[in-house]
C-alpha cells in the first residue's frame, strides 16, 4: 500500500469520472476539474474535491492526471496561457491518459522536462466498463523513474505496463487499435466466405474458438456480425480515425503497412457509404457491398 | 458410452497414427492401412489391426476413416479401381478427415450417396499435439443423420462441430487457415510499427494481452516474432498453399476477399524470397524487407 498522494484530475467524462473515483477509493486526495461542471457533482458526493479551473486542480499536487478528449484539448489545458503545467511544482508528475498523437505526447514530455516535471503518457483500453471496474489496460511511456512513480497510481485504475520512453504509450495504443481494425476485417472476410459457401457461421465460429484462429474479435465481434447486431460498441467513424492516425504516424517513421492501409480504406468506404455510426463489426456490410451481395 | 464399432482407418501418418490409437483406446475395433507399412508397426503393438490394402481395411466396417495427405490421394484410394468405397457396405459411414478442396469433398459425398453410404468431411485443427491428446478441433460437414452417426466416433479424437452440409467442414477449415494467415500479418505489422517507433515489443504484447487485440496469434506467434524464433511450427510454404486454396474457392463463389488476397501475396513473396521453410510468423521478415529495414 502506497502513501496517499494529492492528485489533480483534469477531465471527468465517461472515462475520467470513474477513474477519478477509483483513485479516491484507493485513498488518494483527488481534486477534479471538468469543463462542464455538472459532470463533477456526483464525484463530489463520492469524496472527490472540486476545482474551479485546471491550475487550481493541480496546484501543489503530487500528480496531475489528464483525461481530456483530444491532443489539441490536452495541449490547450496543459500548455496554454494559465495552463495546468505552469501551476505544477518542479519534481511533481504529469500523467496524460488521453489518446493523443505520439508527437504530441513527445512534445508535452519535452515541455514538462523543461519545467522539471516528470511526464508519462498512459492511454488506456477497456472502455467505460474497464474504467468503472478499475481493470483498464494502461500502456505507459516515459522514463523508468517517471513510470516508477506513476505505476502505483495507475494501478488503482487498471493494469499498467511500461512499454518504452515518452510517446510509446500512444504508440502501443495505436498498435492495439490497428490490430483490432485488421482483425475485425479478417473475421468479417471469413464470415462472408463461410456464409457464401453455405455453412452455418455460428457453428464455424464455435468450431474455431480455442484454436489458432481464436481472438477476442472472434469471440465478441463475430457474434455481432452473425447476429447482424450493429449497434455501437465502437462506431466505425472512430475506428477509421484510429487507423488513419496509426498510418500517419507510420508514415513519419517511413513505414508502409499494407494490410492496415487496406483496412483503413475499407473503414473509410464504410463511413462514406453512411455506416459510420454503426459498430465497426458492420464492416461486414462493406464486404457484402463490394461483392454485390444483398446487405446484411 | 457408445457400443464399440469396427473402424477401417486409411492413412496412419503423423496425424492419423495417434488418431487411430485414440479410437482403439475408446474401445473400437480398428483395422488400419498405410501406404508405407512401417508406420503401422507401432500401431499393431497398441492393438490396432493391420490390413494389406485399403479395401481390406474398410470391408465389413461400420465406419471408414480417411486421413491421407491430399485430395488426389484420397480420391485415388477411395474412388479408384479397387478403391475403398466399393468395398464398403451400404448403410455404413465414410469420414474423410484430410484437408481437401471443398469441391472434392462434395464430389466424394455424391459418390458415397450413390453407393448408399453416409459421408462426412471432417478436417481437423490442432496439429500432432492435438492428435495425440485427442483434443483436435474437428469441423464436420454432412447431413444431420451422417453427422449424428459420426459424432461419437469423432469425439474419441477431439471436439467435433457440425457446421453444415458435405464440404462445409473443408470450408470451415479454409476459413480457419485464412484467419490465421491474416492475423499473423496483422500482428507482424503491429510489431514492425512499435519496433520502428522505439517501443519494447515484448512489453507492448504484454500490455495488449487480454484486451480487444488479443488472439492466439498474439499470444504465440508474436512471441516468435519478437524473439526471432522462426523454426517451424507451420512453414510459410504450407500457409501460402492454404491461402491460395481459400482464394480459389472464394473465386468459385464469386467472392473477393481483399485482405486475404493481400496476405496471400505477402506469403507468396516470402516464399519467393527463399523463406518458405521458415515458420509463417517469419512474414515479419517480409514486412521488414518491403520497408528496406535490416532483416530480423
Coordinates of C-alpha atoms in Angstrom, one line a residue:
Chain A
X1 CA 0.0 0.0 0.0
X2 CA 1.4 3.4 -1.0
X3 CA 1.2 6.6 1.0
X4 CA -1.8 8.7 -0.1
X5 CA -1.0 11.4 -2.6
X6 CA -2.7 14.6 -3.7
X7 CA -3.9 14.2 -7.3
X8 CA -5.3 16.8 -9.6
X9 CA -7.6 15.2 -12.2
X10 CA -8.5 17.0 -15.4
X11 CA -11.4 15.7 -17.5
X12 CA -14.1 13.7 -15.7
X13 CA -16.2 12.4 -18.6
X14 CA -17.4 8.9 -19.3
X15 CA -13.9 7.5 -18.7
X16 CA -12.3 10.1 -16.4
X17 CA -15.2 10.2 -13.9
X18 CA -14.9 6.6 -12.8
X19 CA -11.1 6.7 -13.0
X20 CA -11.0 9.7 -10.5
X21 CA -13.5 7.8 -8.3
X22 CA -11.2 4.8 -8.2
X23 CA -8.2 7.0 -7.2
X24 CA -10.3 8.4 -4.4
X25 CA -11.3 5.0 -3.3
X26 CA -7.6 3.9 -3.2
X27 CA -7.1 6.6 -0.5
X28 CA -5.7 9.5 -2.5
X29 CA -6.8 13.1 -2.1
X30 CA -8.3 13.8 -5.5
X31 CA -9.2 17.3 -6.8
X32 CA -11.0 17.3 -10.1
X33 CA -11.8 19.8 -12.8
X34 CA -14.1 19.4 -15.8
X35 CA -15.1 21.9 -18.5
X36 CA -18.8 21.2 -17.9
X37 CA -19.0 21.4 -14.0
X38 CA -22.3 19.3 -13.9
X39 CA -20.2 16.1 -14.5
X40 CA -18.3 16.7 -11.3
X41 CA -21.4 16.8 -9.0
X42 CA -21.7 13.1 -8.5
X43 CA -17.9 12.9 -7.9
X44 CA -18.1 15.5 -5.1
X45 CA -20.6 13.2 -3.4
X46 CA -18.1 10.4 -3.7
X47 CA -15.5 12.5 -1.9
X48 CA -13.6 14.0 -4.8
X49 CA -12.6 17.7 -4.3
X50 CA -13.7 20.2 -7.0
X51 CA -11.5 22.8 -8.6
X52 CA -12.7 25.9 -10.5
X53 CA -10.0 25.7 -13.1
X54 CA -7.2 23.4 -14.3
X55 CA -4.5 25.2 -12.5
X56 CA -6.3 25.0 -9.2
X57 CA -6.8 21.3 -9.6
X58 CA -3.1 20.5 -10.0
X59 CA -1.6 23.3 -7.8
X60 CA 0.5 21.7 -5.1
X61 CA -0.5 18.2 -6.2
X62 CA 2.0 15.3 -6.3
X63 CA 0.4 14.1 -9.5
X64 CA -1.6 15.7 -12.3
X65 CA -3.7 13.4 -14.5
X66 CA -5.2 14.5 -17.8
X67 CA -8.1 12.5 -19.3
X68 CA -9.3 15.2 -21.8
X69 CA -10.8 14.4 -25.2
X70 CA -8.0 15.0 -27.7
X71 CA -4.4 16.1 -28.3
X72 CA -5.4 19.8 -29.0
X73 CA -7.6 20.0 -25.9
X74 CA -4.8 18.5 -23.8
X75 CA -2.3 21.0 -25.2
X76 CA -4.7 23.9 -24.6
X77 CA -5.4 22.9 -20.9
X78 CA -1.9 21.8 -20.1
X79 CA 0.3 24.2 -22.0
X80 CA -1.9 27.2 -22.9
X81 CA -2.0 30.5 -21.0
X82 CA -2.9 29.8 -17.4
X83 CA -2.3 26.1 -18.3
X84 CA -2.0 23.4 -15.7
X85 CA 1.7 22.7 -16.3
X86 CA 2.7 26.2 -15.2
X87 CA 0.9 25.6 -11.9
X88 CA 2.6 22.3 -11.1
X89 CA 5.6 22.2 -8.8
X90 CA 9.0 21.0 -10.1
X91 CA 9.6 17.4 -9.1
X92 CA 5.9 16.5 -9.5
X93 CA 4.4 14.1 -12.1
X94 CA 2.2 14.7 -15.0
X95 CA 0.3 11.7 -16.5
X96 CA -1.6 12.1 -19.7
X97 CA -4.1 9.3 -20.2
X98 CA -5.9 10.6 -23.2
X99 CA -5.3 9.0 -26.6
X100 CA -3.3 11.7 -28.4
X101 CA -0.8 11.6 -31.3
X102 CA 2.7 10.2 -30.4
X103 CA 4.3 13.5 -31.4
X104 CA 2.0 15.5 -29.1
X105 CA 3.0 13.3 -26.2
X106 CA 6.7 13.7 -27.0
X107 CA 6.3 17.5 -27.2
X108 CA 4.4 17.6 -23.9
X109 CA 7.1 15.4 -22.3
X110 CA 9.8 17.9 -23.5
X111 CA 7.7 20.9 -22.1
X112 CA 7.3 19.1 -18.8
X113 CA 11.1 18.3 -18.7
X114 CA 11.9 22.0 -19.1
X115 CA 9.7 22.7 -16.1
X116 CA 11.4 19.9 -14.1
X117 CA 8.3 17.9 -14.1
X118 CA 8.1 14.1 -14.8
X119 CA 5.9 13.0 -17.7
X120 CA 4.2 9.7 -18.5
X121 CA 1.8 9.2 -21.4
X122 CA -0.6 6.4 -20.4
X123 CA -3.5 5.8 -22.8
X124 CA -6.0 3.1 -21.9
X125 CA -8.0 0.3 -23.4
X126 CA -11.1 -1.3 -21.9
X127 CA -13.8 1.3 -22.3
X128 CA -16.3 2.6 -19.7
X129 CA -16.7 -0.8 -18.2
X130 CA -13.0 -1.1 -17.6
X131 CA -12.8 2.4 -16.2
X132 CA -15.6 1.6 -13.7
X133 CA -14.2 -1.8 -12.7
X134 CA -10.6 -0.4 -12.4
X135 CA -9.4 -3.0 -14.9
X136 CA -8.2 -0.8 -17.8
X137 CA -5.2 -1.9 -19.8
X138 CA -2.8 1.0 -19.4
X139 CA 0.1 1.4 -21.9
X140 CA 2.7 3.7 -20.4
X141 CA 5.6 5.6 -22.0
X142 CA 8.2 7.6 -20.0
X143 CA 11.5 7.4 -18.3
X144 CA 11.9 4.5 -15.9
X145 CA 11.9 6.9 -13.0
X146 CA 8.7 8.6 -14.2
X147 CA 7.0 5.3 -14.7
X148 CA 8.2 4.1 -11.3
X149 CA 6.4 7.0 -9.7
X150 CA 3.3 6.6 -11.9
X151 CA 2.9 2.9 -11.6
X152 CA 1.2 2.6 -8.1
X153 CA -1.2 5.5 -9.0
X154 CA -2.1 3.9 -12.3
X155 CA -2.6 0.5 -10.5
X156 CA -5.7 2.0 -8.9
X157 CA -7.3 2.3 -12.3
X158 CA -6.1 -0.9 -14.1
X159 CA -3.0 -2.8 -15.2
X160 CA -0.1 -0.5 -16.2
X161 CA 2.7 -1.8 -18.5
X162 CA 5.8 0.3 -19.2
X163 CA 6.4 -0.1 -23.0
X164 CA 9.1 2.5 -23.6
X165 CA 10.1 6.2 -23.5
X166 CA 7.6 9.1 -23.7
X167 CA 5.2 8.7 -26.6
X168 CA 5.4 4.9 -26.6
X169 CA 2.2 4.5 -24.6
X170 CA 0.4 6.2 -27.5
X171 CA 2.4 4.1 -30.0
X172 CA 1.2 0.9 -28.2
X173 CA -2.4 2.2 -28.2
X174 CA -2.2 2.8 -31.9
X175 CA -0.8 -0.7 -32.4
X176 CA -3.8 -2.0 -30.3
X177 CA -6.3 -0.1 -32.5
X178 CA -4.6 -1.3 -35.7
X179 CA -4.7 -4.9 -34.6
X180 CA -8.4 -4.6 -33.7
X181 CA -9.3 -3.0 -37.0
X182 CA -7.4 -5.5 -39.1
X183 CA -8.7 -8.5 -37.1
X184 CA -12.3 -7.3 -37.5
X185 CA -11.9 -7.2 -41.3
X186 CA -10.2 -10.6 -41.2
X187 CA -13.0 -12.1 -39.3
X188 CA -15.6 -10.4 -41.5
X189 CA -14.0 -11.9 -44.6
X190 CA -14.1 -15.4 -43.0
X191 CA -17.8 -14.9 -42.2
X192 CA -18.6 -13.7 -45.7
X193 CA -16.7 -16.7 -47.0
X194 CA -18.5 -19.4 -45.0
X195 CA -21.9 -17.8 -45.3
X196 CA -21.5 -17.6 -49.1
X197 CA -20.3 -21.2 -49.1
X198 CA -23.4 -22.4 -47.3
X199 CA -22.0 -23.2 -43.8
X200 CA -23.6 -22.1 -40.6
X201 CA -21.4 -19.2 -39.5
X202 CA -22.3 -19.6 -35.8
X203 CA -21.2 -23.2 -35.9
X204 CA -18.0 -22.3 -37.7
X205 CA -17.2 -19.7 -35.1
X206 CA -17.9 -22.2 -32.4
X207 CA -15.6 -24.8 -34.0
X208 CA -12.8 -22.2 -34.3
X209 CA -12.9 -21.0 -30.7
X210 CA -9.9 -22.1 -28.7
X211 CA -7.7 -22.8 -31.8
X212 CA -5.1 -20.7 -33.7
X213 CA -7.9 -18.6 -35.3
X214 CA -9.2 -17.6 -31.9
X215 CA -9.3 -13.9 -30.8
X216 CA -11.3 -11.5 -28.7
X217 CA -12.7 -10.3 -32.0
X218 CA -13.8 -13.8 -33.0
X219 CA -15.4 -14.3 -29.6
X220 CA -17.2 -10.9 -29.5
X221 CA -17.4 -9.2 -32.9
X222 CA -18.0 -12.3 -34.9
X223 CA -21.1 -12.9 -32.8
X224 CA -22.3 -9.3 -33.6
X225 CA -21.7 -10.0 -37.3
X226 CA -23.5 -13.3 -37.3
X227 CA -26.5 -11.8 -35.4
X228 CA -26.4 -8.6 -37.5
X229 CA -26.2 -6.7 -34.2
X230 CA -24.5 -3.5 -35.3
X231 CA -25.5 -1.1 -32.5
X232 CA -22.2 0.5 -31.3
X233 CA -20.0 -0.6 -29.4
X234 CA -17.1 1.1 -31.2
X235 CA -18.6 3.2 -34.0
X236 CA -16.8 2.8 -37.4
X237 CA -16.2 6.5 -37.6
X238 CA -13.9 6.4 -34.6
X239 CA -12.2 3.2 -35.9
X240 CA -11.3 5.0 -39.1
X241 CA -9.9 7.9 -37.1
X242 CA -7.6 5.4 -35.2
X243 CA -6.4 3.6 -38.4
X244 CA -5.7 7.0 -40.0
X245 CA -3.7 8.2 -37.0
X246 CA -1.7 5.0 -37.0
X247 CA -0.9 5.2 -40.7
X248 CA 0.0 8.8 -40.4
X249 CA 2.5 8.0 -37.6
X250 CA 3.8 5.0 -39.6
X251 CA 4.4 7.4 -42.5
X252 CA 6.5 9.7 -40.2
X253 CA 8.6 6.5 -39.4
X254 CA 8.9 5.8 -43.2
X255 CA 6.8 2.7 -42.8
X256 CA 4.4 1.0 -45.2
X257 CA 1.8 -1.3 -43.5
X258 CA -0.1 -2.9 -46.4
X259 CA -2.9 -4.7 -44.5
X260 CA -3.6 -1.7 -42.3
X261 CA -3.7 0.6 -45.3
X262 CA -6.3 -1.6 -47.0
X263 CA -8.3 -2.0 -43.8
X264 CA -8.3 1.8 -43.3
X265 CA -9.6 2.1 -46.9
X266 CA -12.4 -0.3 -46.1
X267 CA -13.5 1.5 -43.0
X268 CA -13.3 4.8 -44.9
X269 CA -15.5 3.4 -47.6
X270 CA -17.9 2.1 -45.0
X271 CA -18.2 5.6 -43.5
X272 CA -18.6 7.1 -46.9
X273 CA -21.5 4.7 -47.5
X274 CA -23.2 6.1 -44.5
X275 CA -22.4 3.3 -42.0
X276 CA -20.1 5.4 -39.8
X277 CA -22.4 5.3 -36.8
X278 CA -22.7 1.6 -36.8
X279 CA -20.4 -0.7 -34.8
X280 CA -17.1 -1.4 -36.5
X281 CA -18.2 -5.0 -36.9
X282 CA -20.6 -3.7 -39.5
X283 CA -17.6 -3.7 -41.9
X284 CA -19.2 -7.0 -42.8
X285 CA -21.7 -4.8 -44.8
X286 CA -18.8 -3.2 -46.7
X287 CA -17.6 -6.7 -47.7
X288 CA -21.1 -7.7 -48.8
X289 CA -21.4 -4.4 -50.7
X290 CA -18.1 -4.9 -52.5
X291 CA -19.2 -8.4 -53.5
X292 CA -22.6 -7.1 -54.8
X293 CA -24.4 -9.3 -52.2
X294 CA -27.7 -8.2 -50.5
X295 CA -26.6 -6.1 -47.5
X296 CA -26.8 -7.8 -44.1
Chain B
X1 CA -20.6 -44.7 -23.8
X2 CA -21.4 -45.9 -27.3
X3 CA -21.2 -49.6 -28.5
X4 CA -17.8 -50.5 -29.9
X5 CA -17.7 -50.2 -33.7
X6 CA -15.5 -51.7 -36.4
X7 CA -13.5 -48.9 -38.0
X8 CA -11.2 -49.1 -41.1
X9 CA -8.6 -46.4 -40.9
X10 CA -6.7 -45.2 -44.0
X11 CA -3.5 -43.2 -43.6
X12 CA -1.6 -43.5 -40.3
X13 CA 1.0 -40.8 -40.6
X14 CA 1.9 -38.1 -38.1
X15 CA -1.8 -37.2 -37.5
X16 CA -3.6 -40.5 -38.5
X17 CA -1.4 -42.7 -36.3
X18 CA -2.3 -41.1 -32.9
X19 CA -5.9 -40.7 -34.1
X20 CA -6.3 -44.4 -34.9
X21 CA -4.7 -45.1 -31.5
X22 CA -7.3 -43.0 -29.7
X23 CA -10.1 -44.8 -31.5
X24 CA -8.7 -48.1 -30.3
X25 CA -8.3 -46.7 -26.8
X26 CA -12.0 -45.7 -26.9
X27 CA -12.9 -49.4 -27.4
X28 CA -13.4 -49.6 -31.1
X29 CA -12.0 -52.4 -33.3
X30 CA -9.7 -50.5 -35.6
X31 CA -8.1 -52.0 -38.7
X32 CA -5.5 -49.7 -40.3
X33 CA -3.9 -49.4 -43.7
X34 CA -1.0 -47.2 -44.7
X35 CA 1.0 -47.0 -47.9
X36 CA 4.3 -47.4 -46.1
X37 CA 3.6 -50.3 -43.8
X38 CA 6.4 -49.5 -41.4
X39 CA 4.2 -46.7 -39.9
X40 CA 1.7 -49.3 -38.8
X41 CA 4.1 -51.5 -36.7
X42 CA 3.8 -49.4 -33.5
X43 CA 0.0 -49.3 -34.0
X44 CA -0.2 -53.1 -34.1
X45 CA 1.5 -53.2 -30.8
X46 CA -1.1 -50.8 -29.5
X47 CA -3.9 -53.2 -30.5
X48 CA -4.8 -51.8 -33.9
X49 CA -5.4 -54.5 -36.6
X50 CA -3.5 -54.2 -39.9
X51 CA -4.8 -54.5 -43.4
X52 CA -2.9 -55.3 -46.6
X53 CA -4.8 -52.9 -48.7
X54 CA -7.5 -50.1 -48.3
X55 CA -10.4 -52.4 -49.3
X56 CA -9.4 -54.9 -46.7
X57 CA -9.3 -52.2 -44.0
X58 CA -12.8 -51.0 -44.6
X59 CA -14.6 -54.2 -45.7
X60 CA -17.4 -55.0 -43.4
X61 CA -16.6 -52.0 -41.2
X62 CA -19.2 -49.8 -39.7
X63 CA -17.1 -46.7 -40.4
X64 CA -14.3 -45.9 -42.8
X65 CA -12.0 -43.0 -41.9
X66 CA -9.6 -41.4 -44.3
X67 CA -6.6 -39.3 -43.1
X68 CA -4.5 -39.4 -46.3
X69 CA -2.3 -36.5 -47.4
X70 CA -4.3 -34.7 -50.2
X71 CA -7.5 -34.5 -52.3
X72 CA -6.0 -36.5 -55.2
X73 CA -4.6 -39.2 -52.9
X74 CA -8.0 -39.5 -51.1
X75 CA -9.7 -39.8 -54.5
X76 CA -7.3 -42.4 -55.7
X77 CA -7.6 -44.6 -52.6
X78 CA -11.4 -44.1 -52.1
X79 CA -12.7 -43.9 -55.6
X80 CA -10.0 -45.5 -57.8
X81 CA -10.1 -49.1 -59.2
X82 CA -10.1 -51.5 -56.2
X83 CA -10.9 -48.3 -54.1
X84 CA -12.1 -48.4 -50.5
X85 CA -15.6 -47.1 -51.3
X86 CA -16.5 -50.1 -53.4
X87 CA -15.6 -52.4 -50.5
X88 CA -17.8 -50.6 -48.0
X89 CA -21.3 -51.9 -47.2
X90 CA -24.4 -49.8 -48.0
X91 CA -25.5 -48.1 -44.8
X92 CA -22.0 -47.7 -43.5
X93 CA -20.3 -44.3 -42.9
X94 CA -17.3 -42.8 -44.6
X95 CA -15.5 -39.9 -42.8
X96 CA -12.8 -38.0 -44.7
X97 CA -10.6 -36.1 -42.2
X98 CA -7.9 -35.0 -44.6
X99 CA -7.8 -31.3 -45.6
X100 CA -9.0 -31.4 -49.2
X101 CA -10.7 -29.0 -51.6
X102 CA -14.4 -28.3 -50.9
X103 CA -15.4 -29.4 -54.4
X104 CA -13.5 -32.7 -53.8
X105 CA -15.4 -33.4 -50.6
X106 CA -18.7 -32.6 -52.3
X107 CA -17.9 -34.9 -55.2
X108 CA -16.9 -37.7 -52.8
X109 CA -20.2 -37.2 -50.9
X110 CA -22.1 -37.6 -54.1
X111 CA -20.2 -40.8 -55.0
X112 CA -20.8 -42.2 -51.5
X113 CA -24.5 -41.4 -51.7
X114 CA -24.8 -43.3 -55.0
X115 CA -23.4 -46.3 -53.1
X116 CA -25.8 -45.8 -50.2
X117 CA -23.0 -44.8 -47.9
X118 CA -23.2 -41.9 -45.5
X119 CA -20.4 -39.3 -45.9
X120 CA -18.9 -36.7 -43.5
X121 CA -15.9 -34.4 -44.3
X122 CA -14.2 -33.6 -41.0
X123 CA -10.9 -31.8 -41.3
X124 CA -9.0 -31.0 -38.1
X125 CA -7.0 -28.3 -36.5
X126 CA -4.6 -28.7 -33.6
X127 CA -1.6 -30.4 -35.1
X128 CA 0.3 -33.5 -33.9
X129 CA -0.1 -32.4 -30.3
X130 CA -3.9 -32.3 -30.6
X131 CA -4.0 -35.6 -32.4
X132 CA -2.0 -37.3 -29.6
X133 CA -4.0 -35.7 -26.8
X134 CA -7.3 -36.3 -28.6
X135 CA -8.2 -32.6 -28.4
X136 CA -8.4 -31.8 -32.1
X137 CA -10.9 -29.2 -33.3
X138 CA -13.0 -31.1 -35.8
X139 CA -15.0 -29.2 -38.4
X140 CA -17.6 -31.5 -39.8
X141 CA -19.8 -31.3 -42.9
X142 CA -22.6 -33.7 -43.9
X143 CA -26.3 -34.5 -43.4
X144 CA -27.6 -34.3 -39.9
X145 CA -28.0 -38.1 -40.0
X146 CA -24.5 -38.7 -41.2
X147 CA -23.1 -36.3 -38.6
X148 CA -25.2 -37.9 -35.9
X149 CA -23.5 -41.2 -36.6
X150 CA -20.0 -39.8 -36.9
X151 CA -20.1 -37.6 -33.8
X152 CA -19.5 -40.2 -31.1
X153 CA -16.6 -41.7 -33.2
X154 CA -15.1 -38.2 -33.8
X155 CA -15.4 -37.4 -30.1
X156 CA -12.7 -40.0 -29.4
X157 CA -10.3 -37.8 -31.4
X158 CA -11.3 -34.3 -30.3
X159 CA -14.2 -31.8 -30.3
X160 CA -16.5 -32.2 -33.4
X161 CA -18.8 -29.4 -34.5
X162 CA -21.3 -29.8 -37.3
X163 CA -21.0 -26.7 -39.5
X164 CA -23.2 -27.6 -42.5
X165 CA -23.8 -30.0 -45.4
X166 CA -21.0 -32.0 -47.0
X167 CA -18.0 -29.8 -48.0
X168 CA -18.6 -27.3 -45.2
X169 CA -16.1 -29.0 -42.9
X170 CA -13.5 -28.1 -45.5
X171 CA -14.9 -24.6 -45.9
X172 CA -14.6 -24.0 -42.2
X173 CA -11.0 -25.3 -42.2
X174 CA -10.2 -22.9 -45.0
X175 CA -11.8 -20.1 -43.0
X176 CA -9.6 -21.1 -40.1
X177 CA -6.5 -21.0 -42.2
X178 CA -7.5 -17.7 -43.7
X179 CA -8.0 -16.1 -40.3
X180 CA -4.7 -17.5 -39.0
X181 CA -2.8 -16.1 -42.1
X182 CA -4.3 -12.7 -41.9
X183 CA -3.9 -12.4 -38.2
X184 CA -0.3 -13.3 -38.4
X185 CA 0.3 -10.5 -40.9
X186 CA -1.8 -8.1 -38.8
X187 CA 0.4 -8.9 -35.7
X188 CA 3.6 -8.7 -37.7
X189 CA 2.6 -5.2 -38.9
X190 CA 1.9 -4.1 -35.3
X191 CA 5.3 -5.4 -34.2
X192 CA 7.1 -3.7 -37.1
X193 CA 5.3 -0.5 -36.1
X194 CA 6.2 -0.5 -32.4
X195 CA 9.7 -1.7 -33.0
X196 CA 10.3 1.1 -35.6
X197 CA 8.7 3.7 -33.2
X198 CA 11.1 2.7 -30.4
X199 CA 8.8 0.8 -28.0
X200 CA 9.7 -2.6 -26.4
X201 CA 7.6 -5.1 -28.5
X202 CA 7.5 -7.7 -25.7
X203 CA 6.1 -5.1 -23.3
X204 CA 3.5 -3.9 -25.9
X205 CA 2.4 -7.5 -26.4
X206 CA 2.1 -8.0 -22.7
X207 CA 0.0 -4.8 -22.4
X208 CA -2.3 -5.9 -25.2
X209 CA -3.0 -9.4 -23.9
X210 CA -6.5 -9.9 -22.5
X211 CA -7.9 -6.9 -24.5
X212 CA -9.6 -6.5 -27.8
X213 CA -6.4 -7.0 -29.7
X214 CA -5.8 -10.4 -28.0
X215 CA -5.6 -13.6 -30.1
X216 CA -3.9 -17.0 -30.1
X217 CA -1.6 -15.4 -32.7
X218 CA -0.7 -12.5 -30.4
X219 CA 0.0 -15.0 -27.5
X220 CA 2.1 -17.5 -29.5
X221 CA 3.3 -16.1 -32.9
X222 CA 4.0 -12.6 -31.7
X223 CA 6.4 -14.1 -29.2
X224 CA 8.2 -16.0 -32.0
X225 CA 8.4 -12.7 -34.0
X226 CA 9.8 -10.8 -31.0
X227 CA 12.4 -13.5 -30.2
X228 CA 13.2 -14.0 -33.9
X229 CA 12.4 -17.7 -33.4
X230 CA 11.4 -18.8 -36.9
X231 CA 11.9 -22.6 -36.7
X232 CA 8.6 -24.2 -37.9
X233 CA 5.9 -24.6 -36.5
X234 CA 3.8 -24.0 -39.5
X235 CA 6.1 -23.5 -42.5
X236 CA 5.2 -20.5 -44.7
X237 CA 5.1 -22.7 -47.8
X238 CA 2.1 -24.6 -46.4
X239 CA 0.5 -21.3 -45.3
X240 CA 0.6 -20.0 -48.8
X241 CA -0.9 -23.2 -50.1
X242 CA -3.9 -22.8 -47.7
X243 CA -4.5 -19.1 -48.6
X244 CA -4.3 -20.0 -52.3
X245 CA -6.9 -22.8 -51.8
X246 CA -9.2 -20.5 -49.9
X247 CA -8.9 -17.7 -52.5
X248 CA -9.5 -20.2 -55.3
X249 CA -12.7 -21.5 -53.6
X250 CA -13.8 -17.9 -52.9
X251 CA -13.4 -17.2 -56.6
X252 CA -15.7 -20.2 -57.4
X253 CA -18.3 -18.5 -55.1
X254 CA -17.8 -15.2 -56.9
X255 CA -16.2 -13.6 -53.9
X256 CA -13.4 -11.1 -53.5
X257 CA -11.6 -11.1 -50.1
X258 CA -9.3 -8.1 -50.2
X259 CA -7.2 -8.6 -47.0
X260 CA -6.8 -12.4 -47.7
X261 CA -5.6 -11.6 -51.3
X262 CA -3.0 -9.2 -50.0
X263 CA -1.9 -11.6 -47.3
X264 CA -1.6 -14.4 -49.8
X265 CA 0.6 -12.1 -51.9
X266 CA 2.8 -11.4 -48.9
X267 CA 3.3 -15.1 -48.1
X268 CA 3.9 -15.8 -51.8
X269 CA 6.6 -13.1 -51.8
X270 CA 8.1 -14.5 -48.7
X271 CA 8.4 -17.9 -50.2
X272 CA 9.8 -16.4 -53.4
X273 CA 12.4 -14.7 -51.3
X274 CA 13.5 -18.1 -50.0
X275 CA 11.8 -18.0 -46.6
X276 CA 9.3 -20.8 -47.4
X277 CA 10.7 -23.3 -44.9
X278 CA 10.6 -20.8 -42.0
X279 CA 7.6 -20.6 -39.7
X280 CA 4.8 -18.4 -41.0
X281 CA 5.5 -15.9 -38.2
X282 CA 8.6 -15.0 -40.3
X283 CA 6.4 -13.0 -42.5
X284 CA 7.7 -10.3 -40.2
X285 CA 10.9 -10.5 -42.4
X286 CA 8.8 -9.8 -45.5
X287 CA 7.4 -6.6 -43.8
X288 CA 11.0 -5.6 -42.9
X289 CA 12.1 -6.4 -46.5
X290 CA 9.3 -4.3 -48.0
X291 CA 10.3 -1.4 -45.8
X292 CA 14.0 -1.6 -46.6
X293 CA 14.8 -2.4 -43.0
X294 CA 17.6 -4.7 -41.9
X295 CA 16.2 -8.2 -41.9
X296 CA 15.3 -9.6 -38.5

